[in-house]
Amino acid sequence: MAAARTNAQIAEALATLANIVARDNYPGKDSEKRLERFMSHKPTIFTGGYNPEGAIKWVE
């Protein structure tokens, strides 16, 4: 009888976990948010070609 109750509790916990995971699973949403956060800082734009000195200056 205790085993049946434990199995029911495990099944209920797994169902709850599955619902939480399904609700919070939006593929690509995190990537979009990261890009939005990055772009909100208005990063400088690299306009040079192959120029190691210019690249170092751009990074600084």
Short mmCIF file of N, CA and C in Angstrom, two decimals:
data_model
loop_
_atom_site.label_atom_id
_atom_site.label_comp_id
_atom_site.label_asym_id
_atom_site.label_seq_id
_atom_site.Cartn_x
_atom_site.Cartn_y
_atom_site.Cartn_z
N MET A 1 0.82 -1.18 0.00
CA MET A 1 0.00 0.00 0.00
C MET A 1 0.87 1.26 0.00
N ALA A 2 1.94 1.25 0.76
CA ALA A 2 2.85 2.40 0.79
C ALA A 2 3.53 2.57 -0.56
N ALA A 3 3.83 1.46 -1.23
CA ALA A 3 4.48 1.55 -2.54
C ALA A 3 3.53 2.18 -3.57
N ALA A 4 2.25 1.85 -3.49
CA ALA A 4 1.28 2.42 -4.42
C ALA A 4 1.17 3.93 -4.21
N ARG A 5 1.20 4.35 -2.95
CA ARG A 5 1.13 5.78 -2.65
C ARG A 5 2.39 6.47 -3.16
N THR A 6 3.54 5.85 -2.97
CA THR A 6 4.79 6.43 -3.43
C THR A 6 4.80 6.54 -4.95
N ASN A 7 4.31 5.51 -5.64
CA ASN A 7 4.23 5.56 -7.11
C ASN A 7 3.31 6.68 -7.57
N ALA A 8 2.21 6.87 -6.88
CA ALA A 8 1.29 7.94 -7.23
C ALA A 8 1.94 9.31 -7.02
N GLN A 9 2.71 9.44 -5.95
CA GLN A 9 3.40 10.70 -5.69
C GLN A 9 4.46 10.98 -6.76
N ILE A 10 5.16 9.92 -7.16
CA ILE A 10 6.18 10.07 -8.21
C ILE A 10 5.51 10.47 -9.52
N ALA A 11 4.41 9.82 -9.85
CA ALA A 11 3.69 10.14 -11.09
C ALA A 11 3.19 11.58 -11.07
N GLU A 12 2.69 12.02 -9.94
CA GLU A 12 2.21 13.40 -9.82
C GLU A 12 3.36 14.40 -9.95
N ALA A 13 4.48 14.08 -9.32
CA ALA A 13 5.65 14.96 -9.41
C ALA A 13 6.16 15.04 -10.85
N LEU A 14 6.19 13.91 -11.55
CA LEU A 14 6.64 13.91 -12.94
C LEU A 14 5.69 14.69 -13.84
N ALA A 15 4.40 14.57 -13.60
CA ALA A 15 3.42 15.32 -14.38
C ALA A 15 3.59 16.82 -14.15
N THR A 16 3.81 17.21 -12.91
CA THR A 16 4.03 18.62 -12.59
C THR A 16 5.29 19.13 -13.27
N LEU A 17 6.35 18.36 -13.20
CA LEU A 17 7.61 18.74 -13.84
C LEU A 17 7.45 18.87 -15.35
N ALA A 18 6.74 17.93 -15.96
CA ALA A 18 6.51 17.99 -17.41
C ALA A 18 5.74 19.26 -17.79
N ASN A 19 4.76 19.63 -16.99
CA ASN A 19 4.00 20.85 -17.26
C ASN A 19 4.88 22.10 -17.15
N ILE A 20 5.74 22.13 -16.15
CA ILE A 20 6.64 23.28 -15.97
C ILE A 20 7.60 23.39 -17.14
N VAL A 21 8.18 22.27 -17.54
CA VAL A 21 9.13 22.28 -18.66
C VAL A 21 8.44 22.70 -19.95
N ALA A 22 7.25 22.18 -20.19
CA ALA A 22 6.51 22.53 -21.41
C ALA A 22 6.15 24.01 -21.43
N ARG A 23 5.80 24.56 -20.31
CA ARG A 23 5.39 25.97 -20.24
C ARG A 23 6.58 26.90 -20.47
N ASP A 24 7.76 26.52 -19.99
CA ASP A 24 8.93 27.39 -20.08
C ASP A 24 9.79 27.12 -21.31
N ASN A 25 9.36 26.26 -22.20
CA ASN A 25 10.18 25.88 -23.34
C ASN A 25 9.76 26.65 -24.59
N TYR A 26 10.46 27.74 -24.87
CA TYR A 26 10.21 28.52 -26.07
C TYR A 26 11.52 28.57 -26.85
N PRO A 27 11.72 27.63 -27.79
CA PRO A 27 12.99 27.60 -28.52
C PRO A 27 13.26 28.92 -29.25
N GLY A 28 14.46 29.40 -29.12
CA GLY A 28 14.85 30.62 -29.79
C GLY A 28 14.56 31.89 -29.02
N LYS A 29 13.69 31.83 -28.06
CA LYS A 29 13.33 33.05 -27.32
C LYS A 29 14.53 33.60 -26.55
N ASP A 30 15.30 32.71 -25.94
CA ASP A 30 16.47 33.16 -25.18
C ASP A 30 17.49 33.83 -26.09
N SER A 31 17.69 33.27 -27.29
CA SER A 31 18.64 33.86 -28.22
C SER A 31 18.20 35.25 -28.64
N GLU A 32 16.90 35.41 -28.88
CA GLU A 32 16.39 36.72 -29.27
C GLU A 32 16.60 37.73 -28.14
N LYS A 33 16.33 37.32 -26.92
CA LYS A 33 16.50 38.23 -25.78
C LYS A 33 17.96 38.62 -25.62
N ARG A 34 18.87 37.66 -25.80
CA ARG A 34 20.30 37.96 -25.67
C ARG A 34 20.72 38.98 -26.72
N LEU A 35 20.25 38.79 -27.95
CA LEU A 35 20.60 39.73 -29.02
C LEU A 35 20.03 41.11 -28.72
N GLU A 36 18.79 41.18 -28.26
CA GLU A 36 18.19 42.47 -27.91
C GLU A 36 18.99 43.17 -26.80
N ARG A 37 19.39 42.40 -25.78
CA ARG A 37 20.18 42.99 -24.69
C ARG A 37 21.52 43.50 -25.20
N PHE A 38 22.16 42.71 -26.07
CA PHE A 38 23.45 43.10 -26.63
C PHE A 38 23.32 44.37 -27.46
N MET A 39 22.32 44.41 -28.32
CA MET A 39 22.14 45.56 -29.19
C MET A 39 21.72 46.81 -28.42
N SER A 40 21.10 46.65 -27.26
CA SER A 40 20.69 47.81 -26.47
C SER A 40 21.89 48.59 -25.94
N HIS A 41 23.06 47.96 -25.92
CA HIS A 41 24.28 48.63 -25.47
C HIS A 41 24.96 49.41 -26.59
N LYS A 42 24.36 49.37 -27.78
CA LYS A 42 24.87 50.08 -28.95
C LYS A 42 26.36 49.79 -29.18
N PRO A 43 26.69 48.54 -29.51
CA PRO A 43 28.09 48.18 -29.72
C PRO A 43 28.67 48.90 -30.95
N THR A 44 29.97 49.13 -30.91
CA THR A 44 30.61 49.76 -32.06
C THR A 44 30.60 48.79 -33.23
N ILE A 45 30.65 49.33 -34.43
CA ILE A 45 30.59 48.51 -35.63
C ILE A 45 31.98 48.43 -36.23
N PHE A 46 32.42 47.23 -36.52
CA PHE A 46 33.73 47.01 -37.13
C PHE A 46 33.58 47.22 -38.63
N THR A 47 34.24 48.23 -39.16
CA THR A 47 34.12 48.54 -40.58
C THR A 47 35.41 48.26 -41.34
N GLY A 48 36.44 47.82 -40.67
CA GLY A 48 37.71 47.59 -41.32
C GLY A 48 37.79 46.23 -42.00
N GLY A 49 38.80 46.06 -42.79
CA GLY A 49 39.06 44.78 -43.44
C GLY A 49 40.12 44.05 -42.64
N TYR A 50 41.10 43.52 -43.36
CA TYR A 50 42.19 42.83 -42.68
C TYR A 50 43.21 43.88 -42.26
N ASN A 51 43.10 44.31 -41.03
CA ASN A 51 43.98 45.34 -40.50
C ASN A 51 44.17 45.05 -39.01
N PRO A 52 45.20 44.27 -38.66
CA PRO A 52 45.39 43.90 -37.25
C PRO A 52 45.48 45.10 -36.31
N GLU A 53 46.15 46.16 -36.73
CA GLU A 53 46.27 47.34 -35.87
C GLU A 53 44.91 48.01 -35.68
N GLY A 54 44.14 48.09 -36.75
CA GLY A 54 42.80 48.67 -36.65
C GLY A 54 41.89 47.82 -35.77
N ALA A 55 42.05 46.51 -35.85
CA ALA A 55 41.24 45.61 -35.02
C ALA A 55 41.57 45.81 -33.54
N ILE A 56 42.84 45.95 -33.23
CA ILE A 56 43.24 46.17 -31.83
C ILE A 56 42.68 47.50 -31.34
N LYS A 57 42.74 48.53 -32.19
CA LYS A 57 42.19 49.84 -31.82
C LYS A 57 40.68 49.74 -31.61
N TRP A 58 40.01 48.97 -32.47
CA TRP A 58 38.56 48.81 -32.37
C TRP A 58 38.17 48.12 -31.07
N VAL A 59 38.96 47.11 -30.66
CA VAL A 59 38.67 46.37 -29.43
C VAL A 59 38.83 47.27 -28.22
N GLU A 60 39.84 48.13 -28.24
CA GLU A 60 40.07 49.02 -27.11
C GLU A 60 38.97 50.03 -27.04
#
